[in-house]
Amino acid sequence: GNSVTQMEGPVTLSEEAFLTINCTYTATGYPSLFWYVQYPGEGLQLLLKATKADDKGSNKGFEATYRKETTSFHLEKGSVQVSDSAVYFCALSDRVAGANNLFFGTGTRLTVIP
Amino acid sequence: NAGVTQTPKFQVLKTGQSMTLQCAQDMNHEYMSWYRQDPGMGLRLIHYSVGAGITDQGEVPNGYNVSRSTTEDFPLRLLSAAPSQTSVYFCASSYAGGGPPYEQYFGPGTRLTVT
């Protein structure tokens, strides 16, 4: 079946520190991979995505590379800001009969302190 | 565009009561879905739909019903609420069909407490 395992949190970093949030997956087919972000009191927003092996998704200074050989999609950012404080979810898409169903990891809460 | 809207934002129910969580989108998306978010468990898919008149079960469908009579609306019904249904519920929508996966747009969520 499909599943996503995500680094446990919470993660607390100082401003300008380097961020890595680990994500590995199990899938029956060839999934697409996503990182979503949830700011306090809001719904989820797509942060970045990758649709095939070796693709790199990037947005707002965040990056993640689809590694099929290690079934991983780790999220990185070189210098975090206080405004990056949020919960980050790794997810994969199971495209069944045109559906766009997502399987999520448990989420990692990031707090960035000035 | 309002995007994906959900009502109510908060709700408290007693065990055994019924209610409907509303979800609407104005982006003409074929695909709509409901997820529940529980601490330490991420989001789990309850039900989904790829178009009007078509619905299917997700990972955790028990205790919930859905219908899709229009493209815009996708209500989630709890027929007899249980404390285990205390959660935050998110509705999402996207285009459907073949090709690369389309971005899903999420509503702001409904926080439901069942006592």
mmCIF file with all atom_site columns, N, CA and C in Angstrom, chain A residues 54-112:
data_model
loop_
_atom_site.group_PDB
_atom_site.id
_atom_site.type_symbol
_atom_site.label_atom_id
_atom_site.label_alt_id
_atom_site.label_comp_id
_atom_site.label_asym_id
_atom_site.label_entity_id
_atom_site.label_seq_id
_atom_site.pdbx_PDB_ins_code
_atom_site.Cartn_x
_atom_site.Cartn_y
_atom_site.Cartn_z
_atom_site.occupancy
_atom_site.B_iso_or_equiv
_atom_site.pdbx_formal_charge
_atom_site.auth_seq_id
_atom_site.auth_comp_id
_atom_site.auth_asym_id
_atom_site.auth_atom_id
_atom_site.pdbx_PDB_model_num
ATOM 1   N N  . ASP A 1 54  ? 14.151 11.958 -9.679  1.00 0.00 ? 54  ASP A N  1
ATOM 2   C CA . ASP A 1 54  ? 15.200 12.956 -9.893  1.00 0.00 ? 54  ASP A CA 1
ATOM 3   C C  . ASP A 1 54  ? 14.668 14.372 -10.113 1.00 0.00 ? 54  ASP A C  1
ATOM 4   N N  . ASP A 1 55  ? 13.362 14.540 -10.149 1.00 0.00 ? 55  ASP A N  1
ATOM 5   C CA . ASP A 1 55  ? 12.800 15.895 -10.205 1.00 0.00 ? 55  ASP A CA 1
ATOM 6   C C  . ASP A 1 55  ? 13.138 16.627 -8.912  1.00 0.00 ? 55  ASP A C  1
ATOM 7   N N  . LYS A 1 56  ? 13.389 17.924 -9.031  1.00 0.00 ? 56  LYS A N  1
ATOM 8   C CA . LYS A 1 56  ? 13.560 18.750 -7.840  1.00 0.00 ? 56  LYS A CA 1
ATOM 9   C C  . LYS A 1 56  ? 12.437 19.768 -7.824  1.00 0.00 ? 56  LYS A C  1
ATOM 10  N N  . GLY A 1 57  ? 11.694 19.791 -6.733  1.00 0.00 ? 57  GLY A N  1
ATOM 11  C CA . GLY A 1 57  ? 10.693 20.826 -6.524  1.00 0.00 ? 57  GLY A CA 1
ATOM 12  C C  . GLY A 1 57  ? 11.288 21.943 -5.691  1.00 0.00 ? 57  GLY A C  1
ATOM 13  N N  . SER A 1 58  ? 10.893 23.173 -5.974  1.00 0.00 ? 58  SER A N  1
ATOM 14  C CA . SER A 1 58  ? 11.418 24.298 -5.198  1.00 0.00 ? 58  SER A CA 1
ATOM 15  C C  . SER A 1 58  ? 10.398 25.421 -5.150  1.00 0.00 ? 58  SER A C  1
ATOM 16  N N  . ASN A 1 59  ? 10.438 26.167 -4.029  1.00 0.00 ? 59  ASN A N  1
ATOM 17  C CA . ASN A 1 59  ? 9.528  27.283 -3.846  1.00 0.00 ? 59  ASN A CA 1
ATOM 18  C C  . ASN A 1 59  ? 9.915  28.009 -2.567  1.00 0.00 ? 59  ASN A C  1
ATOM 19  N N  . LYS A 1 60  ? 9.951  29.316 -2.598  1.00 0.00 ? 60  LYS A N  1
ATOM 20  C CA . LYS A 1 60  ? 10.217 30.150 -1.416  1.00 0.00 ? 60  LYS A CA 1
ATOM 21  C C  . LYS A 1 60  ? 11.506 29.761 -0.705  1.00 0.00 ? 60  LYS A C  1
ATOM 22  N N  . GLY A 1 61  ? 12.489 29.282 -1.425  1.00 0.00 ? 61  GLY A N  1
ATOM 23  C CA . GLY A 1 61  ? 13.764 28.905 -0.820  1.00 0.00 ? 61  GLY A CA 1
ATOM 24  C C  . GLY A 1 61  ? 13.809 27.468 -0.337  1.00 0.00 ? 61  GLY A C  1
ATOM 25  N N  . PHE A 1 62  ? 12.673 26.772 -0.356  1.00 0.00 ? 62  PHE A N  1
ATOM 26  C CA . PHE A 1 62  ? 12.617 25.359 0.018   1.00 0.00 ? 62  PHE A CA 1
ATOM 27  C C  . PHE A 1 62  ? 12.881 24.496 -1.215  1.00 0.00 ? 62  PHE A C  1
ATOM 28  N N  . GLU A 1 63  ? 13.522 23.344 -0.977  1.00 0.00 ? 63  GLU A N  1
ATOM 29  C CA . GLU A 1 63  ? 13.792 22.403 -2.073  1.00 0.00 ? 63  GLU A CA 1
ATOM 30  C C  . GLU A 1 63  ? 13.578 20.982 -1.584  1.00 0.00 ? 63  GLU A C  1
ATOM 31  N N  . ALA A 1 64  ? 13.231 20.099 -2.516  1.00 0.00 ? 64  ALA A N  1
ATOM 32  C CA . ALA A 1 64  ? 13.162 18.667 -2.227  1.00 0.00 ? 64  ALA A CA 1
ATOM 33  C C  . ALA A 1 64  ? 13.372 17.917 -3.528  1.00 0.00 ? 64  ALA A C  1
ATOM 34  N N  . THR A 1 65  ? 14.152 16.836 -3.468  1.00 0.00 ? 65  THR A N  1
ATOM 35  C CA . THR A 1 65  ? 14.449 16.039 -4.660  1.00 0.00 ? 65  THR A CA 1
ATOM 36  C C  . THR A 1 65  ? 13.842 14.656 -4.523  1.00 0.00 ? 65  THR A C  1
ATOM 37  N N  . TYR A 1 66  ? 13.155 14.219 -5.550  1.00 0.00 ? 66  TYR A N  1
ATOM 38  C CA . TYR A 1 66  ? 12.504 12.910 -5.613  1.00 0.00 ? 66  TYR A CA 1
ATOM 39  C C  . TYR A 1 66  ? 13.580 11.865 -5.844  1.00 0.00 ? 66  TYR A C  1
ATOM 40  N N  . ARG A 1 67  ? 13.898 11.072 -4.820  1.00 0.00 ? 67  ARG A N  1
ATOM 41  C CA . ARG A 1 67  ? 14.930 10.038 -4.913  1.00 0.00 ? 67  ARG A CA 1
ATOM 42  C C  . ARG A 1 67  ? 14.267 8.672  -4.913  1.00 0.00 ? 67  ARG A C  1
ATOM 43  N N  . LYS A 1 68  ? 14.187 8.063  -6.089  1.00 0.00 ? 68  LYS A N  1
ATOM 44  C CA . LYS A 1 68  ? 13.514 6.770  -6.171  1.00 0.00 ? 68  LYS A CA 1
ATOM 45  C C  . LYS A 1 68  ? 14.359 5.673  -5.529  1.00 0.00 ? 68  LYS A C  1
ATOM 46  N N  . GLU A 1 69  ? 15.682 5.779  -5.638  1.00 0.00 ? 69  GLU A N  1
ATOM 47  C CA . GLU A 1 69  ? 16.537 4.707  -5.122  1.00 0.00 ? 69  GLU A CA 1
ATOM 48  C C  . GLU A 1 69  ? 16.483 4.604  -3.602  1.00 0.00 ? 69  GLU A C  1
ATOM 49  N N  . THR A 1 70  ? 16.221 5.743  -2.936  1.00 0.00 ? 70  THR A N  1
ATOM 50  C CA . THR A 1 70  ? 16.110 5.726  -1.472  1.00 0.00 ? 70  THR A CA 1
ATOM 51  C C  . THR A 1 70  ? 14.672 5.981  -1.021  1.00 0.00 ? 70  THR A C  1
ATOM 52  N N  . THR A 1 71  ? 13.744 6.033  -1.955  1.00 0.00 ? 71  THR A N  1
ATOM 53  C CA . THR A 1 71  ? 12.318 6.349  -1.692  1.00 0.00 ? 71  THR A CA 1
ATOM 54  C C  . THR A 1 71  ? 12.197 7.495  -0.704  1.00 0.00 ? 71  THR A C  1
ATOM 55  N N  . SER A 1 72  ? 12.849 8.613  -1.042  1.00 0.00 ? 72  SER A N  1
ATOM 56  C CA . SER A 1 72  ? 12.863 9.750  -0.129  1.00 0.00 ? 72  SER A CA 1
ATOM 57  C C  . SER A 1 72  ? 12.520 11.050 -0.846  1.00 0.00 ? 72  SER A C  1
ATOM 58  N N  . PHE A 1 73  ? 12.109 12.019 -0.055  1.00 0.00 ? 73  PHE A N  1
ATOM 59  C CA . PHE A 1 73  ? 11.758 13.349 -0.584  1.00 0.00 ? 73  PHE A CA 1
ATOM 60  C C  . PHE A 1 73  ? 11.983 14.351 0.549   1.00 0.00 ? 73  PHE A C  1
ATOM 61  N N  . HIS A 1 74  ? 13.211 14.518 0.956   1.00 0.00 ? 74  HIS A N  1
ATOM 62  C CA . HIS A 1 74  ? 13.549 15.346 2.104   1.00 0.00 ? 74  HIS A CA 1
ATOM 63  C C  . HIS A 1 74  ? 13.425 16.833 1.773   1.00 0.00 ? 74  HIS A C  1
ATOM 64  N N  . LEU A 1 75  ? 12.887 17.592 2.711   1.00 0.00 ? 75  LEU A N  1
ATOM 65  C CA . LEU A 1 75  ? 12.709 19.034 2.538   1.00 0.00 ? 75  LEU A CA 1
ATOM 66  C C  . LEU A 1 75  ? 13.897 19.774 3.127   1.00 0.00 ? 75  LEU A C  1
ATOM 67  N N  . GLU A 1 76  ? 14.422 20.744 2.389   1.00 0.00 ? 76  GLU A N  1
ATOM 68  C CA . GLU A 1 76  ? 15.577 21.524 2.868   1.00 0.00 ? 76  GLU A CA 1
ATOM 69  C C  . GLU A 1 76  ? 15.365 23.004 2.603   1.00 0.00 ? 76  GLU A C  1
ATOM 70  N N  . LYS A 1 77  ? 15.959 23.811 3.495   1.00 0.00 ? 77  LYS A N  1
ATOM 71  C CA . LYS A 1 77  ? 16.039 25.248 3.249   1.00 0.00 ? 77  LYS A CA 1
ATOM 72  C C  . LYS A 1 77  ? 17.329 25.741 3.879   1.00 0.00 ? 77  LYS A C  1
ATOM 73  N N  . GLY A 1 78  ? 18.039 26.557 3.154   1.00 0.00 ? 78  GLY A N  1
ATOM 74  C CA . GLY A 1 78  ? 19.363 26.964 3.594   1.00 0.00 ? 78  GLY A CA 1
ATOM 75  C C  . GLY A 1 78  ? 19.376 27.942 4.758   1.00 0.00 ? 78  GLY A C  1
ATOM 76  N N  . SER A 1 79  ? 18.334 28.772 4.862   1.00 0.00 ? 79  SER A N  1
ATOM 77  C CA . SER A 1 79  ? 18.337 29.808 5.893   1.00 0.00 ? 79  SER A CA 1
ATOM 78  C C  . SER A 1 79  ? 16.883 30.109 6.257   1.00 0.00 ? 79  SER A C  1
ATOM 79  N N  . VAL A 1 80  ? 16.445 29.566 7.399   1.00 0.00 ? 80  VAL A N  1
ATOM 80  C CA . VAL A 1 80  ? 15.025 29.718 7.751   1.00 0.00 ? 80  VAL A CA 1
ATOM 81  C C  . VAL A 1 80  ? 14.765 31.081 8.384   1.00 0.00 ? 80  VAL A C  1
ATOM 82  N N  . GLN A 1 81  ? 13.521 31.509 8.265   1.00 0.00 ? 81  GLN A N  1
ATOM 83  C CA . GLN A 1 81  ? 13.069 32.770 8.841   1.00 0.00 ? 81  GLN A CA 1
ATOM 84  C C  . GLN A 1 81  ? 11.960 32.497 9.846   1.00 0.00 ? 81  GLN A C  1
ATOM 85  N N  . VAL A 1 82  ? 11.713 33.467 10.708  1.00 0.00 ? 82  VAL A N  1
ATOM 86  C CA . VAL A 1 82  ? 10.631 33.319 11.689  1.00 0.00 ? 82  VAL A CA 1
ATOM 87  C C  . VAL A 1 82  ? 9.305  33.021 10.995  1.00 0.00 ? 82  VAL A C  1
ATOM 88  N N  . SER A 1 83  ? 9.097  33.621 9.835   1.00 0.00 ? 83  SER A N  1
ATOM 89  C CA . SER A 1 83  ? 7.844  33.431 9.093   1.00 0.00 ? 83  SER A CA 1
ATOM 90  C C  . SER A 1 83  ? 7.688  32.013 8.538   1.00 0.00 ? 83  SER A C  1
ATOM 91  N N  . ASP A 1 84  ? 8.726  31.183 8.612   1.00 0.00 ? 84  ASP A N  1
ATOM 92  C CA . ASP A 1 84  ? 8.629  29.785 8.166   1.00 0.00 ? 84  ASP A CA 1
ATOM 93  C C  . ASP A 1 84  ? 8.042  28.884 9.249   1.00 0.00 ? 84  ASP A C  1
ATOM 94  N N  . SER A 1 85  ? 7.800  29.402 10.420  1.00 0.00 ? 85  SER A N  1
ATOM 95  C CA . SER A 1 85  ? 7.215  28.616 11.507  1.00 0.00 ? 85  SER A CA 1
ATOM 96  C C  . SER A 1 85  ? 5.838  28.119 11.082  1.00 0.00 ? 85  SER A C  1
ATOM 97  N N  . ALA A 1 86  ? 5.676  26.811 11.079  1.00 0.00 ? 86  ALA A N  1
ATOM 98  C CA . ALA A 1 86  ? 4.456  26.195 10.564  1.00 0.00 ? 86  ALA A CA 1
ATOM 99  C C  . ALA A 1 86  ? 4.585  24.682 10.758  1.00 0.00 ? 86  ALA A C  1
ATOM 100 N N  . VAL A 1 87  ? 3.539  23.965 10.326  1.00 0.00 ? 87  VAL A N  1
ATOM 101 C CA . VAL A 1 87  ? 3.601  22.503 10.290  1.00 0.00 ? 87  VAL A CA 1
ATOM 102 C C  . VAL A 1 87  ? 3.773  22.085 8.836   1.00 0.00 ? 87  VAL A C  1
ATOM 103 N N  . TYR A 1 88  ? 4.717  21.189 8.591   1.00 0.00 ? 88  TYR A N  1
ATOM 104 C CA . TYR A 1 88  ? 5.040  20.746 7.232   1.00 0.00 ? 88  TYR A CA 1
ATOM 105 C C  . TYR A 1 88  ? 4.641  19.283 7.070   1.00 0.00 ? 88  TYR A C  1
ATOM 106 N N  . PHE A 1 89  ? 3.935  19.006 5.974   1.00 0.00 ? 89  PHE A N  1
ATOM 107 C CA . PHE A 1 89  ? 3.447  17.661 5.692   1.00 0.00 ? 89  PHE A CA 1
ATOM 108 C C  . PHE A 1 89  ? 4.032  17.165 4.376   1.00 0.00 ? 89  PHE A C  1
ATOM 109 N N  . CYS A 1 90  ? 4.591  15.982 4.412   1.00 0.00 ? 90  CYS A N  1
ATOM 110 C CA . CYS A 1 90  ? 5.001  15.279 3.209   1.00 0.00 ? 90  CYS A CA 1
ATOM 111 C C  . CYS A 1 90  ? 3.827  14.421 2.756   1.00 0.00 ? 90  CYS A C  1
ATOM 112 N N  . ALA A 1 91  ? 3.613  14.310 1.453   1.00 0.00 ? 91  ALA A N  1
ATOM 113 C CA . ALA A 1 91  ? 2.470  13.550 0.949   1.00 0.00 ? 91  ALA A CA 1
ATOM 114 C C  . ALA A 1 91  ? 2.795  12.944 -0.406  1.00 0.00 ? 91  ALA A C  1
ATOM 115 N N  . LEU A 1 92  ? 2.094  11.859 -0.731  1.00 0.00 ? 92  LEU A N  1
ATOM 116 C CA . LEU A 1 92  ? 2.203  11.298 -2.071  1.00 0.00 ? 92  LEU A CA 1
ATOM 117 C C  . LEU A 1 92  ? 0.803  11.188 -2.677  1.00 0.00 ? 92  LEU A C  1
ATOM 118 N N  . SER A 1 93  ? 0.777  11.216 -3.993  1.00 0.00 ? 93  SER A N  1
ATOM 119 C CA . SER A 1 93  ? -0.479 11.171 -4.727  1.00 0.00 ? 93  SER A CA 1
ATOM 120 C C  . SER A 1 93  ? -0.639 9.829  -5.399  1.00 0.00 ? 93  SER A C  1
ATOM 121 N N  . ASP A 1 94  ? -1.793 9.210  -5.130  1.00 0.00 ? 94  ASP A N  1
ATOM 122 C CA . ASP A 1 94  ? -2.151 7.938  -5.723  1.00 0.00 ? 94  ASP A CA 1
ATOM 123 C C  . ASP A 1 94  ? -3.197 8.218  -6.792  1.00 0.00 ? 94  ASP A C  1
ATOM 124 N N  . ARG A 1 95  ? -2.776 8.238  -8.037  1.00 0.00 ? 95  ARG A N  1
ATOM 125 C CA . ARG A 1 95  ? -3.689 8.597  -9.115  1.00 0.00 ? 95  ARG A CA 1
ATOM 126 C C  . ARG A 1 95  ? -4.514 7.381  -9.535  1.00 0.00 ? 95  ARG A C  1
ATOM 127 N N  . VAL A 1 96  ? -5.681 7.241  -8.930  1.00 0.00 ? 96  VAL A N  1
ATOM 128 C CA . VAL A 1 96  ? -6.556 6.116  -9.237  1.00 0.00 ? 96  VAL A CA 1
ATOM 129 C C  . VAL A 1 96  ? -7.770 6.645  -9.975  1.00 0.00 ? 96  VAL A C  1
ATOM 130 N N  . ALA A 1 97  ? -7.977 6.179  -11.196 1.00 0.00 ? 97  ALA A N  1
ATOM 131 C CA . ALA A 1 97  ? -9.154 6.527  -11.978 1.00 0.00 ? 97  ALA A CA 1
ATOM 132 C C  . ALA A 1 97  ? -9.400 8.036  -11.999 1.00 0.00 ? 97  ALA A C  1
ATOM 133 N N  . GLY A 1 98  ? -8.352 8.798  -12.186 1.00 0.00 ? 98  GLY A N  1
ATOM 134 C CA . GLY A 1 98  ? -8.505 10.243 -12.293 1.00 0.00 ? 98  GLY A CA 1
ATOM 135 C C  . GLY A 1 98  ? -8.571 10.957 -10.969 1.00 0.00 ? 98  GLY A C  1
ATOM 136 N N  . ALA A 1 99  ? -8.612 10.212 -9.877  1.00 0.00 ? 99  ALA A N  1
ATOM 137 C CA . ALA A 1 99  ? -8.669 10.856 -8.569  1.00 0.00 ? 99  ALA A CA 1
ATOM 138 C C  . ALA A 1 99  ? -7.295 11.360 -8.180  1.00 0.00 ? 99  ALA A C  1
ATOM 139 N N  . ASN A 1 100 ? -7.262 12.244 -7.252  1.00 0.00 ? 100 ASN A N  1
ATOM 140 C CA . ASN A 1 100 ? -6.041 12.937 -6.860  1.00 0.00 ? 100 ASN A CA 1
ATOM 141 C C  . ASN A 1 100 ? -5.781 12.711 -5.376  1.00 0.00 ? 100 ASN A C  1
ATOM 142 N N  . ASN A 1 101 ? -6.066 11.494 -4.889  1.00 0.00 ? 101 ASN A N  1
ATOM 143 C CA . ASN A 1 101 ? -6.006 11.234 -3.461  1.00 0.00 ? 101 ASN A CA 1
ATOM 144 C C  . ASN A 1 101 ? -4.601 11.387 -2.926  1.00 0.00 ? 101 ASN A C  1
ATOM 145 N N  . LEU A 1 102 ? -4.506 11.969 -1.745  1.00 0.00 ? 102 LEU A N  1
ATOM 146 C CA . LEU A 1 102 ? -3.224 12.202 -1.099  1.00 0.00 ? 102 LEU A CA 1
ATOM 147 C C  . LEU A 1 102 ? -3.084 11.334 0.146   1.00 0.00 ? 102 LEU A C  1
ATOM 148 N N  . PHE A 1 103 ? -1.845 10.810 0.336   1.00 0.00 ? 103 PHE A N  1
ATOM 149 C CA . PHE A 1 103 ? -1.499 10.109 1.562   1.00 0.00 ? 103 PHE A CA 1
ATOM 150 C C  . PHE A 1 103 ? -0.456 10.966 2.272   1.00 0.00 ? 103 PHE A C  1
ATOM 151 N N  . PHE A 1 104 ? -0.740 11.310 3.523   1.00 0.00 ? 104 PHE A N  1
ATOM 152 C CA . PHE A 1 104 ? 0.080  12.266 4.259   1.00 0.00 ? 104 PHE A CA 1
ATOM 153 C C  . PHE A 1 104 ? 0.937  11.594 5.322   1.00 0.00 ? 104 PHE A C  1
ATOM 154 N N  . GLY A 1 105 ? 2.087  12.210 5.583   1.00 0.00 ? 105 GLY A N  1
ATOM 155 C CA . GLY A 1 105 ? 2.844  11.905 6.781   1.00 0.00 ? 105 GLY A CA 1
ATOM 156 C C  . GLY A 1 105 ? 2.194  12.578 7.977   1.00 0.00 ? 105 GLY A C  1
ATOM 157 N N  . THR A 1 106 ? 2.776  12.374 9.140   1.00 0.00 ? 106 THR A N  1
ATOM 158 C CA . THR A 1 106 ? 2.162  12.864 10.374  1.00 0.00 ? 106 THR A CA 1
ATOM 159 C C  . THR A 1 106 ? 2.379  14.346 10.606  1.00 0.00 ? 106 THR A C  1
ATOM 160 N N  . GLY A 1 107 ? 3.244  14.967 9.824   1.00 0.00 ? 107 GLY A N  1
ATOM 161 C CA . GLY A 1 107 ? 3.495  16.397 9.987   1.00 0.00 ? 107 GLY A CA 1
ATOM 162 C C  . GLY A 1 107 ? 4.658  16.674 10.927  1.00 0.00 ? 107 GLY A C  1
ATOM 163 N N  . THR A 1 108 ? 5.393  17.736 10.644  1.00 0.00 ? 108 THR A N  1
ATOM 164 C CA . THR A 1 108 ? 6.505  18.171 11.487  1.00 0.00 ? 108 THR A CA 1
ATOM 165 C C  . THR A 1 108 ? 6.322  19.646 11.799  1.00 0.00 ? 108 THR A C  1
ATOM 166 N N  . ARG A 1 109 ? 6.221  19.945 13.089  1.00 0.00 ? 109 ARG A N  1
ATOM 167 C CA . ARG A 1 109 ? 6.053  21.347 13.485  1.00 0.00 ? 109 ARG A CA 1
ATOM 168 C C  . ARG A 1 109 ? 7.411  22.009 13.583  1.00 0.00 ? 109 ARG A C  1
ATOM 169 N N  . LEU A 1 110 ? 7.567  23.109 12.868  1.00 0.00 ? 110 LEU A N  1
ATOM 170 C CA . LEU A 1 110 ? 8.806  23.887 12.878  1.00 0.00 ? 110 LEU A CA 1
ATOM 171 C C  . LEU A 1 110 ? 8.559  25.215 13.578  1.00 0.00 ? 110 LEU A C  1
ATOM 172 N N  . THR A 1 111 ? 9.413  25.517 14.537  1.00 0.00 ? 111 THR A N  1
ATOM 173 C CA . THR A 1 111 ? 9.392  26.825 15.192  1.00 0.00 ? 111 THR A CA 1
ATOM 174 C C  . THR A 1 111 ? 10.745 27.468 14.967  1.00 0.00 ? 111 THR A C  1
ATOM 175 N N  . VAL A 1 112 ? 10.747 28.687 14.426  1.00 0.00 ? 112 VAL A N  1
ATOM 176 C CA . VAL A 1 112 ? 11.990 29.429 14.198  1.00 0.00 ? 112 VAL A CA 1
ATOM 177 C C  . VAL A 1 112 ? 12.021 30.602 15.161  1.00 0.00 ? 112 VAL A C  1
#
